[in-house]
Coordinates of C-alpha atoms and ligand atoms in Angstrom, one line a residue:
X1 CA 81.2 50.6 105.5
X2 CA 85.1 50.1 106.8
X3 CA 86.3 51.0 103.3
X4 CA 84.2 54.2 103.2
X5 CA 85.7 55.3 106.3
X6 CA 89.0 54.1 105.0
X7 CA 88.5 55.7 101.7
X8 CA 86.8 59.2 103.3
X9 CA 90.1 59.1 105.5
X10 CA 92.5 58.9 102.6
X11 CA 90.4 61.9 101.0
X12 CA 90.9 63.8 104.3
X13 CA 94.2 63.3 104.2
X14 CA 95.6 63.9 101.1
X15 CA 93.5 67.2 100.6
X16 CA 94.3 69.1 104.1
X17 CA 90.7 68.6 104.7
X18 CA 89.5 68.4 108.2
X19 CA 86.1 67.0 109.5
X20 CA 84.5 70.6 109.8
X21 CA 84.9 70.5 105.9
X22 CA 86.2 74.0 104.8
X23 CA 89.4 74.0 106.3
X24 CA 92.1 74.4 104.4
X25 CA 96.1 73.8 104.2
X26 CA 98.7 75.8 103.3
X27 CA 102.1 74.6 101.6
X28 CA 104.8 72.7 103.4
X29 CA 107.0 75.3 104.3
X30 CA 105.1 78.4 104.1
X31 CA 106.2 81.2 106.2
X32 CA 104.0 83.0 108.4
X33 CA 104.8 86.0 110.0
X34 CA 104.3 89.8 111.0
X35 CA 105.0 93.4 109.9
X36 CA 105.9 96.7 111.4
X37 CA 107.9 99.9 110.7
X38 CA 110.8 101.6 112.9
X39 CA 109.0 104.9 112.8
X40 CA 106.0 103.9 114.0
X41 CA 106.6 101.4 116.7
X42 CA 109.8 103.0 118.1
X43 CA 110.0 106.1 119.9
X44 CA 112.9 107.0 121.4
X45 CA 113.0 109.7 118.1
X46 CA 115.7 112.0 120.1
X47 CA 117.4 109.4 122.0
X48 CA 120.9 108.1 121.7
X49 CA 122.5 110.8 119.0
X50 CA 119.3 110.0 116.4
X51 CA 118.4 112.5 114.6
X52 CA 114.9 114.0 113.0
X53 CA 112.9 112.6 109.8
X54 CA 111.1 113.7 107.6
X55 CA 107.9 112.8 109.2
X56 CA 109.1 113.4 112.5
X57 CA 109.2 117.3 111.1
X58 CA 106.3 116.8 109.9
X59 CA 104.5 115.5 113.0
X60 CA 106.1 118.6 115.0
X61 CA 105.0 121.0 112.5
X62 CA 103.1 123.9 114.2
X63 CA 100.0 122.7 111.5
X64 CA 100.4 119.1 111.9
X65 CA 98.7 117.2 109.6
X66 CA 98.2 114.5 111.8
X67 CA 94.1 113.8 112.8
X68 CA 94.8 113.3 116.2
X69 CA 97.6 116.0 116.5
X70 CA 100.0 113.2 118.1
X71 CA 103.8 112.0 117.6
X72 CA 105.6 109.2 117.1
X73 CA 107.7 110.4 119.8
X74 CA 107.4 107.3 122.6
X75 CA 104.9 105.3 120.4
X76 CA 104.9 101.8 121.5
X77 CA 108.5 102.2 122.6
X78 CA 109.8 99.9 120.8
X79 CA 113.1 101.2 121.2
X80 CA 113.0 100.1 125.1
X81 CA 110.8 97.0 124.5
X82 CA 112.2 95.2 121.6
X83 CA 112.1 92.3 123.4
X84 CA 108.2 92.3 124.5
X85 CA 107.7 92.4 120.9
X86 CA 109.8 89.6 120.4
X87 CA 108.6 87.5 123.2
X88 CA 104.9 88.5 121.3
X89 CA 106.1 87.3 118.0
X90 CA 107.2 83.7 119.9
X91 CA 103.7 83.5 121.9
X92 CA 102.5 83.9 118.1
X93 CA 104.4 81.0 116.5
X94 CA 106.1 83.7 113.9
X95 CA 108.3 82.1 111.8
X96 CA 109.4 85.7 110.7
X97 CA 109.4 89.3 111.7
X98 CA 109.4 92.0 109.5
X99 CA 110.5 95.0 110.9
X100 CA 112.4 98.3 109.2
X101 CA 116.1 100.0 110.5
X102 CA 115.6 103.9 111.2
X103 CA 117.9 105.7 108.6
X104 CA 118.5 108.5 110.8
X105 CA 118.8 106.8 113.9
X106 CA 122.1 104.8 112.0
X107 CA 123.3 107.8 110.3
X108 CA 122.4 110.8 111.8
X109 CA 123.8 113.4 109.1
X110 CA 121.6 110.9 106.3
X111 CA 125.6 110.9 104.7
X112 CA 127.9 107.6 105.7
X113 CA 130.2 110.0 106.9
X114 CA 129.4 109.4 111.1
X115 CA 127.5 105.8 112.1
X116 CA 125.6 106.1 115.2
X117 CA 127.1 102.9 116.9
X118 CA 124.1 102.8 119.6
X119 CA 121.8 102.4 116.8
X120 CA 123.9 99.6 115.8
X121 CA 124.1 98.2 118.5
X122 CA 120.3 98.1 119.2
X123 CA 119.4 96.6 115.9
X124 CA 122.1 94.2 116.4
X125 CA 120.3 93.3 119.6
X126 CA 117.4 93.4 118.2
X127 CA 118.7 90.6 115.6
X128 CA 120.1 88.8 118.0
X129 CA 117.1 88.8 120.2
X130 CA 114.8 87.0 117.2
X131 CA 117.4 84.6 116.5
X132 CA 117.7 83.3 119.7
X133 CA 114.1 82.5 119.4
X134 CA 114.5 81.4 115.7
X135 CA 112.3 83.7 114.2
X136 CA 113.5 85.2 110.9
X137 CA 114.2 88.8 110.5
X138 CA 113.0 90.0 107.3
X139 CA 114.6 93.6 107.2
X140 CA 113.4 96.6 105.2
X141 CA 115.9 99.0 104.5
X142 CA 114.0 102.0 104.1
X143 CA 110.3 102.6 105.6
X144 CA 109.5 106.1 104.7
X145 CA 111.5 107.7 107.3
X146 CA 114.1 109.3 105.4
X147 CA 116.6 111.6 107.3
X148 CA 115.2 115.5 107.8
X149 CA 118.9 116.7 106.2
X150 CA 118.5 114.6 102.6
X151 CA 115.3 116.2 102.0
X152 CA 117.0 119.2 102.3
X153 CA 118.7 118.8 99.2
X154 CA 115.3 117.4 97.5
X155 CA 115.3 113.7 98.8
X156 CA 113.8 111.4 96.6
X157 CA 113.8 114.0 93.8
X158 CA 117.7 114.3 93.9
X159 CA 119.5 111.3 91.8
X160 CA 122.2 112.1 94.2
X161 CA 120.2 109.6 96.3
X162 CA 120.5 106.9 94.9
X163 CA 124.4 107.0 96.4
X164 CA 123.3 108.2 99.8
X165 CA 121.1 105.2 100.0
X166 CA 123.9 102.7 98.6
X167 CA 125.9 103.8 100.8
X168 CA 123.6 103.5 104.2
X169 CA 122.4 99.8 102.6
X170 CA 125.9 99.1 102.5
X171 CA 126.6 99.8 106.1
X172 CA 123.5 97.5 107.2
X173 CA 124.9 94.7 104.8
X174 CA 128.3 94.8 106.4
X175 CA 127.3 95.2 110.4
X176 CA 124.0 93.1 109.9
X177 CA 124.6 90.4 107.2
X178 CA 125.4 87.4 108.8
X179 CA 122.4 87.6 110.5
X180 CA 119.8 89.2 107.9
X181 CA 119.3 87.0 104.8
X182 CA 116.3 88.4 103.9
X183 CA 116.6 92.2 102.7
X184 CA 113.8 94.5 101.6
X185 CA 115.3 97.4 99.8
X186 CA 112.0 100.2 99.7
X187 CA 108.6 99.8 101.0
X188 CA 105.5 101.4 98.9
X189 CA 107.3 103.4 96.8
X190 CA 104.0 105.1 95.4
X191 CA 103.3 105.9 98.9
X192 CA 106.9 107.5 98.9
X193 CA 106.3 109.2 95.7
X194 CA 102.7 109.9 95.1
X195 CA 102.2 110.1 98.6
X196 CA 105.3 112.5 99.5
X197 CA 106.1 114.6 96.7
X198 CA 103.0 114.6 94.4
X199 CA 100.6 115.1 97.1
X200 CA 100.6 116.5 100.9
X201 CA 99.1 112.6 101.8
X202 CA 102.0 111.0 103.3
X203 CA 105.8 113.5 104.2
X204 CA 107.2 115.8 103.2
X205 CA 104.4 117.0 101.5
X206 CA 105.9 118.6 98.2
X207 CA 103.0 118.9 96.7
X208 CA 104.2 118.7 93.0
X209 CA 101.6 116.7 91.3
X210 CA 102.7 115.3 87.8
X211 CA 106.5 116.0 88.0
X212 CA 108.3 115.3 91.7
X213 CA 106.4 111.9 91.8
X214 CA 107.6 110.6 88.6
X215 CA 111.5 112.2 89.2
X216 CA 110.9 110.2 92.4
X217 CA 109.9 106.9 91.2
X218 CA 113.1 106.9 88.8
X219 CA 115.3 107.1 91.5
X220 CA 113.2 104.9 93.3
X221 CA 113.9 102.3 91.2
X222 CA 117.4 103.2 90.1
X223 CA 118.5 103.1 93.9
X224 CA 116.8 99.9 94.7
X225 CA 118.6 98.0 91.4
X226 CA 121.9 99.6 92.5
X227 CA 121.5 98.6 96.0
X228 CA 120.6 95.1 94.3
X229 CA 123.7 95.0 92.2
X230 CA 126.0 96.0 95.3
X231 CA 124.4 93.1 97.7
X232 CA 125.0 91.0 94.6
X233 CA 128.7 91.7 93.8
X234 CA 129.8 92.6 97.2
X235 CA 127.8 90.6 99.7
X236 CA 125.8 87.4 98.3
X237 CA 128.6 85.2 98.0
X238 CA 129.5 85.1 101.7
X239 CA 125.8 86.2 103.3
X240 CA 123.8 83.8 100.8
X241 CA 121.1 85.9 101.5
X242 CA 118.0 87.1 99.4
X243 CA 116.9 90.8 98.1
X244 CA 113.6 92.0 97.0
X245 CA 111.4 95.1 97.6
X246 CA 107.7 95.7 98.8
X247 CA 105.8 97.5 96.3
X248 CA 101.5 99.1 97.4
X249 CA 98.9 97.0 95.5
X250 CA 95.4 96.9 94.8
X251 CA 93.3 95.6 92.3
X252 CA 91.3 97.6 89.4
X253 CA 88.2 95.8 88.0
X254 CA 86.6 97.2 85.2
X255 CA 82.9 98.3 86.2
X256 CA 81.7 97.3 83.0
X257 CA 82.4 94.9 80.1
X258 CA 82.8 98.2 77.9
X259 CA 86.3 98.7 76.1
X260 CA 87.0 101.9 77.8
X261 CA 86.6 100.4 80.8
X262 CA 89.0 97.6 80.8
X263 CA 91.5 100.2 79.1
X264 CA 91.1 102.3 82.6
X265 CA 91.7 99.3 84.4
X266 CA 94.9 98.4 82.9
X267 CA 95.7 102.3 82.8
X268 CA 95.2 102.2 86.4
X269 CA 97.3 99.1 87.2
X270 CA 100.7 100.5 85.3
X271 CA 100.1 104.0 86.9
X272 CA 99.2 102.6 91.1
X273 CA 102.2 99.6 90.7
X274 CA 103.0 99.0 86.9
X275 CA 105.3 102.0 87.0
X276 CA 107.6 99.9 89.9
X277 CA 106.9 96.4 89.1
X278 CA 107.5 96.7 85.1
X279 CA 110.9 97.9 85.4
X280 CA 112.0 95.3 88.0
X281 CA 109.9 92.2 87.0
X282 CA 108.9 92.8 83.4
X283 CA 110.5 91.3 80.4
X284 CA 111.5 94.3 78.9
X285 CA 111.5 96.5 81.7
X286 CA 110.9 100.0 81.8
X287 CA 108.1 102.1 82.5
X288 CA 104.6 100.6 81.5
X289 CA 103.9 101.6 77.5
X290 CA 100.6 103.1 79.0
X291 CA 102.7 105.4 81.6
X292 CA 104.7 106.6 78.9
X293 CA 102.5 107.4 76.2
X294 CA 100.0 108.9 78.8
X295 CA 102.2 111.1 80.3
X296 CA 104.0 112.3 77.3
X297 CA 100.8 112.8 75.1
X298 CA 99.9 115.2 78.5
X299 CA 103.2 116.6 78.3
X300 CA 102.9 117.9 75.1
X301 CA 99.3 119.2 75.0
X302 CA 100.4 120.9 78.3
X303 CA 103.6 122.4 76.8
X304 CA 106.1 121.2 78.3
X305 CA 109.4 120.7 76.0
X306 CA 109.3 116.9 77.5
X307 CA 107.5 114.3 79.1
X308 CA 107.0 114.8 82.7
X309 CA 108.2 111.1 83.5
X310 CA 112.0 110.9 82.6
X311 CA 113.5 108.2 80.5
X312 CA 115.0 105.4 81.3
X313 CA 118.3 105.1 79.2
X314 CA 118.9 101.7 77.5
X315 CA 121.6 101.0 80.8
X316 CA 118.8 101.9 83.3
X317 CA 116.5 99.9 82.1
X318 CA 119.0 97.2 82.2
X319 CA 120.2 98.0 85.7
X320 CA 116.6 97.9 87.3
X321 CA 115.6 94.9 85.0
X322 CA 115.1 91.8 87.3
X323 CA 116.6 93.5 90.7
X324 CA 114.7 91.3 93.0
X325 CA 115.1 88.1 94.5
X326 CA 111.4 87.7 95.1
X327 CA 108.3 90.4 94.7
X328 CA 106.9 92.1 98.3
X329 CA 103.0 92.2 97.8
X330 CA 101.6 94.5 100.4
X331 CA 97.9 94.8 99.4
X332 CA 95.0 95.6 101.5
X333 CA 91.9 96.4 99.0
X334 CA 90.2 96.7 95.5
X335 CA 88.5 99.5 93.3
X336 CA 86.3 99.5 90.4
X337 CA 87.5 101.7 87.6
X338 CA 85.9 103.3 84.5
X339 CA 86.7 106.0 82.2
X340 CA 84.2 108.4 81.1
X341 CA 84.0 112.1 79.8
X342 CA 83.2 113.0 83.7
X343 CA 87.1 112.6 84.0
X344 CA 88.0 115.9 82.6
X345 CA 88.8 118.1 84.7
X346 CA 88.1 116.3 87.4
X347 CA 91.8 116.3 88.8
X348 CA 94.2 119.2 88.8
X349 CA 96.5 119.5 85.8
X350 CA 99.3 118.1 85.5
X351 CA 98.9 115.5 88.2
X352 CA 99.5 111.8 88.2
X353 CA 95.8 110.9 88.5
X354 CA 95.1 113.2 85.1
X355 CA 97.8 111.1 83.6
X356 CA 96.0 108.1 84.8
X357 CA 92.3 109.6 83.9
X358 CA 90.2 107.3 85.1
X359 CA 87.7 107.1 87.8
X360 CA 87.9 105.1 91.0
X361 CA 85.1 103.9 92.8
X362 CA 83.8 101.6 95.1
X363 CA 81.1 99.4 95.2
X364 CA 78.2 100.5 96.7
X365 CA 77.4 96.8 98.2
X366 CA 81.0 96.9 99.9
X367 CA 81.4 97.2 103.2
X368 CA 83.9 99.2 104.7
X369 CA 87.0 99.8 106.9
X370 CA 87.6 102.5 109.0
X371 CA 89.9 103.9 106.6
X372 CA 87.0 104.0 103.9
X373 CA 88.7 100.9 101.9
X374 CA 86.7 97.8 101.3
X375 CA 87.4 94.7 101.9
X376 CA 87.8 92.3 98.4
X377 CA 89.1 89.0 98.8
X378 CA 88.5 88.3 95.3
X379 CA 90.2 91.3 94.0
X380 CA 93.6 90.1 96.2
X381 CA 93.2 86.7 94.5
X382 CA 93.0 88.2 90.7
X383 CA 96.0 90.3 91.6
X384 CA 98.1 87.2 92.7
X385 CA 97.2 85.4 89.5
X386 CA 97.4 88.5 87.4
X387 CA 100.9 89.3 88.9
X388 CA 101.7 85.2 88.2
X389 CA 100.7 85.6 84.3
X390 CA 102.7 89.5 83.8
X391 CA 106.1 88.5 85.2
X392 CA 106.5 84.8 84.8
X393 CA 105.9 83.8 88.9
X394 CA 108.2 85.5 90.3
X395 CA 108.3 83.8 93.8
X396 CA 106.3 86.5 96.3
X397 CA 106.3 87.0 100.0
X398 CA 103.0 88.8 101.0
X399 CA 105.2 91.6 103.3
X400 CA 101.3 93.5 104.1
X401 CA 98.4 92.6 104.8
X402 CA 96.0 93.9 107.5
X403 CA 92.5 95.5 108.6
X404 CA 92.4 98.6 111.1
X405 CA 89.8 99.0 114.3
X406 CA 89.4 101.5 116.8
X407 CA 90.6 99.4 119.1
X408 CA 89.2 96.5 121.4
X409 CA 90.4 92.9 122.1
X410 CA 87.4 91.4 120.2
X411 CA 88.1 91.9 116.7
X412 CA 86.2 89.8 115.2
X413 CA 86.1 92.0 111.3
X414 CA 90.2 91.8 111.7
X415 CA 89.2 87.5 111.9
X416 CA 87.2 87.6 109.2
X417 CA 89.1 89.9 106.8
X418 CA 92.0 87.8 107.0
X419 CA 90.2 84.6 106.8
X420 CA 88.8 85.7 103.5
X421 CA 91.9 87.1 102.3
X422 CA 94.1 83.9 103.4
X423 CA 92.1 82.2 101.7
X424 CA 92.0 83.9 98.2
X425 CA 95.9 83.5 99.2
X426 CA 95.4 79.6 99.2
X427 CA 93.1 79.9 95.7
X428 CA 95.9 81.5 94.1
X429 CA 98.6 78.7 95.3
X430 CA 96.2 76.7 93.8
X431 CA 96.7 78.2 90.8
X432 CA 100.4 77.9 90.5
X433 CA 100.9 81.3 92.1
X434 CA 104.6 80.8 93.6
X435 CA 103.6 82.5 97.1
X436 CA 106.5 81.7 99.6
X437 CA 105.0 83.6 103.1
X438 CA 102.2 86.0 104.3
X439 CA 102.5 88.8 107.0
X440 CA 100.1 90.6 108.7
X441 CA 99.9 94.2 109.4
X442 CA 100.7 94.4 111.9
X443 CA 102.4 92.8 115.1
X444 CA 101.5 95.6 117.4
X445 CA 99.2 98.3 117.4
X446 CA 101.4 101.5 115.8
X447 CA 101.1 105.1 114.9
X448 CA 99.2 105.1 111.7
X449 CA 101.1 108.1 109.7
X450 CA 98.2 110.7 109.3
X451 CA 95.7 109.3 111.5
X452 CA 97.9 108.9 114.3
X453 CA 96.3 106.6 116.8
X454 CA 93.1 106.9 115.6
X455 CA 93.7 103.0 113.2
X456 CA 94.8 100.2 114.8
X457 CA 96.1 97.5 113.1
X458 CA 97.6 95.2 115.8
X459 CA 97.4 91.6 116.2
X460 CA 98.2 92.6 120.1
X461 CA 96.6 95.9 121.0
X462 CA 99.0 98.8 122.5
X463 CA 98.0 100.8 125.8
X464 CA 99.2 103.9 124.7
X465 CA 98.4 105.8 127.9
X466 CA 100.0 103.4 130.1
X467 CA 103.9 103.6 131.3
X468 CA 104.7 100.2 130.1
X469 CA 102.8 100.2 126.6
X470 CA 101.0 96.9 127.7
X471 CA 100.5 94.9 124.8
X472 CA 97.3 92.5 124.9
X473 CA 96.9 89.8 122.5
X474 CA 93.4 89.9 120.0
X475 CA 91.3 87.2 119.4
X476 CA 92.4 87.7 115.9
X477 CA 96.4 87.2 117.3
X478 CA 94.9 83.8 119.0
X479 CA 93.3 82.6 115.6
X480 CA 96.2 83.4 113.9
X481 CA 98.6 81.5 116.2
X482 CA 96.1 78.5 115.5
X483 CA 96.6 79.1 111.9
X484 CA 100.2 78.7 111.8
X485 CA 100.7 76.1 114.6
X486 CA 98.5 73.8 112.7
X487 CA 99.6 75.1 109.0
X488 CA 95.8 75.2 108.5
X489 CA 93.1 77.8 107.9
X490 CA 90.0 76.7 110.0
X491 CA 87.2 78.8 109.2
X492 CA 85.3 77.4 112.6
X493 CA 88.0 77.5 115.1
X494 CA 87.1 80.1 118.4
X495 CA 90.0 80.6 120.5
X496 CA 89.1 78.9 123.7
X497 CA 89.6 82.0 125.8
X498 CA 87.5 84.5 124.1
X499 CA 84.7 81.7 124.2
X500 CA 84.4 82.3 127.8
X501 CA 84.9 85.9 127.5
X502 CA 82.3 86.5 125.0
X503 CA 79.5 88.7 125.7
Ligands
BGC1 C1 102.3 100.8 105.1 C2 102.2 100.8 106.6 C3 100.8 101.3 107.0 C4 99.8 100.4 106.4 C5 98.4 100.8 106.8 C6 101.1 100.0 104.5 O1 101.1 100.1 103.1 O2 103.5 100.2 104.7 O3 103.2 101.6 107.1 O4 100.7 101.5 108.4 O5 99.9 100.4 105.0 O6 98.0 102.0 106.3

């Protein structure tokens, strides 16, 4: 009987396993932390010589797009209470916080020419504030809030970006890099693209289906790599830091075993992320094949004298190929995909999702979000491995990872989505998948773009109508501090205090 015990305890030990059986570890080391984005956690959009972004035009547009009709005017006022959100990401355990630097708060004109030094000043607070309290910064460099004057002269459409945006990343790598070793250069540059110029879905609505979203994702890419280079040459040596970018993910499954529909699926993979993660992590680089010849066969039948996705000269490629340190993964859901005669003229021509030409659906068995996505735990796990086998394990940090309510302290679907989706996270270590950290989206409830503050995403909810912004731990925040304080996913723990506050 004593060696049973003895032998059942060496089990135990040696697999992470606790006695409520499922539990599970993670790696030594792993880094846990949380997520959020300057534009919509900190207010203060007028104050101390910052000027407008795009989506703060947007937001103040007399048709606002917004559901809600709000602003991200005071939001949760992060501007004014950094430090409850660092004193939050403490009382969480975080061993990081990723958070972004407001372009046109730092420079006003979007040009180098004037730095704000009160925006310096507050991020270097900021900075100092998490170190004090040894969480990480993990800084993203650009978070969709791109200065109202660049996008006069086209934005992300106008290669001339790509040396605006050297130039601000420069400025944060000189005031900021002894402090930030962990850089994120873009986040969701499909968002950013699809999102802002071939669509009216995220700002500055351009609306240019099939052309601005592709003349965006090259320079997309091309300013990331030279920001890469820059930190590389310039910076590394002395800041030893690292430098990677967070690119949207989901997953397409086939919806049947037919050959049409697993060439939609892999279609729909190289148009959604292929088209940023081949450049950077593939071996060759450059655009997917399956972009290309898509897009150009399009091209042609539509008349135009040329593809509607610019080249890549030979140097380009070479410039963008391997530009990261490690691969961002911010992924949230899956879709089935399949490809059928239904999809003509089912999208407007030319437009990135004719190029793509397939269907998206969901399953009807899914449940779902509030924001209509479903959540596929599976899906995240195939995407890991998938990524793994495509670009030889390149070492990930999950940046995103999240599930909206409508608010309320009892969130027990937030628990359970990322339960589930931790662990797929843990099956894919399992299989080899080099996965460094996980954050969630998002530290504090924020001001969800479109839907304004209709989504919640917080691990501590926001009182939006109260002076101070009180910020109010979940029960999800509580299961999540238990995760990382013991390095272990228990799918049985209940937060002591929300056992007595139950219904
Ligand atoms: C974006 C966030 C956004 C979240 C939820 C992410 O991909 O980076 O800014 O709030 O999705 O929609």
């Amino acid at each position: 009987m004593d060696i049973y015990f003895l032998i059942l305890g060496i089990f135990i030990y040696l697999n992470g396993v606790d006695s409520k059986s499922k539990a599970r570890k993670f790696p030594q080391n792993f880094w846990f932390g949380a997520s959020s984005a300057a534009f919509q956690i900190e207010g203060g959009w007028q104050e101390d010589g910052k000027a407008p972004s795009i989506w703060d035009v947007v937001v103040h547009s007399e048709q606002s797009p917004v559901k809600d009709h709000s602003t991200a005017d005071v939001a949760a006022d992060s501007y004014h209470l950094y430090k409850k959100d660092v004193q939050i990401a403490k009382e969480l355990g975080l061993s990081f916080y990723r958070f972004s630097m407001s372009w046109p708060r730092i420079l006003p004109n979007g040009f180098a020419d004037r730095i704000n030094q009160i925006a310096i000043q507050y991020y270097d607070n900021l900075l100092d504030e998490l170190i004090a309290h040894n969480i990480t910064p993990i800084v993203t460099i650009y978070h969709w809030d791109l200065p109202s004057n660049l996008q006069k002269l086209g934005g992300w459409t106008n290669p001339l970006i790509i040396n605006w945006f050297l130039d601000y990343a420069k400025i944060l790598f000189d005031k900021f890099g002894t402090k930030v070793k962990q850089w994120i250069t873009i986040n969701d540059p499909k968002e950013i693209c699809h999102g802002g110029y071939g669509s009216t879905s995220k700002a500055p609505m351009i609306n240019m289906p099939g052309t601005a979203e592709y003349m965006c994702a090259k320079n997309i890419l091309l300013a990331h790599a030279i920001v890469y280079h820059a930190y590389d040459e310039q910076f590394r040596r002395v800041q030893n830091g690292m430098i990677g970018i967070s690119i949207s993910f989901r997953w397409f499954e086939p919806s049947s075993s037919s050959e049409d529909d697993h060439q939609a699926a892999i279609d729909a993979k190289m148009f959604d992320w292929g088209i940023y993660t081949n450049p950077i992590f593939g071996i060759g680089g450059d655009f997917p094949l399956e972009v290309k010849r898509n897009v150009r066969s399009k091209s042609a039948e539509q008349n135009y004298p040329w593809s509607r996705l610019p080249e890549l000269s030979t140097v380009e490629v070479g410039t963008i190929r391997r530009s990261a340190d490690f691969l961002g993964v911010n992924s949230f859901t899956t879709k089935l995909v399949y490809r059928d005669a239904s999809v003509d003229g089912m999208y407007p021509v030319p437009s990135y999702m004719d190029d793509m030409g397939v269907v998206l659906v969901k399953d009807p068995s899914w449940t779902q979000s509030i924001a209509n996505w479903s959540p596929v735990p599976w899906g995240f796990f195939k995407l890991l491995v998938e990524l793994k086998n495509t670009y030889d394990n390149p070492p990930i940090i999950v940046t995103e990872n999240g599930w909206p309510t409508r608010g309320g302290l009892l969130d027990e679907d937030r628990i359970s989505y990322l339960r589930r989706y931790l662990n797929a996270l843990l099956d894919a270590v399992d299989e080899g998948c080099d996965i460094r950290g996980y954050s969630v989206w998002s530290l504090i409830d924020n001001f969800e773009w479109f839907k304004g503050y209709t989504e919640m995403y917080g691990l501590y909810e926001v009182d939006f109508t109260s002076p101070e912004k009180t910020r109010t731990p979940r029960k999800s925040a509580l299961m999540y501090k238990e995760v990382i304080k013991t390095n272990i996913l228990d799918p049985d723990y209940e937060p002591e205090k929300f056992l007595v506050e139950a219904p």
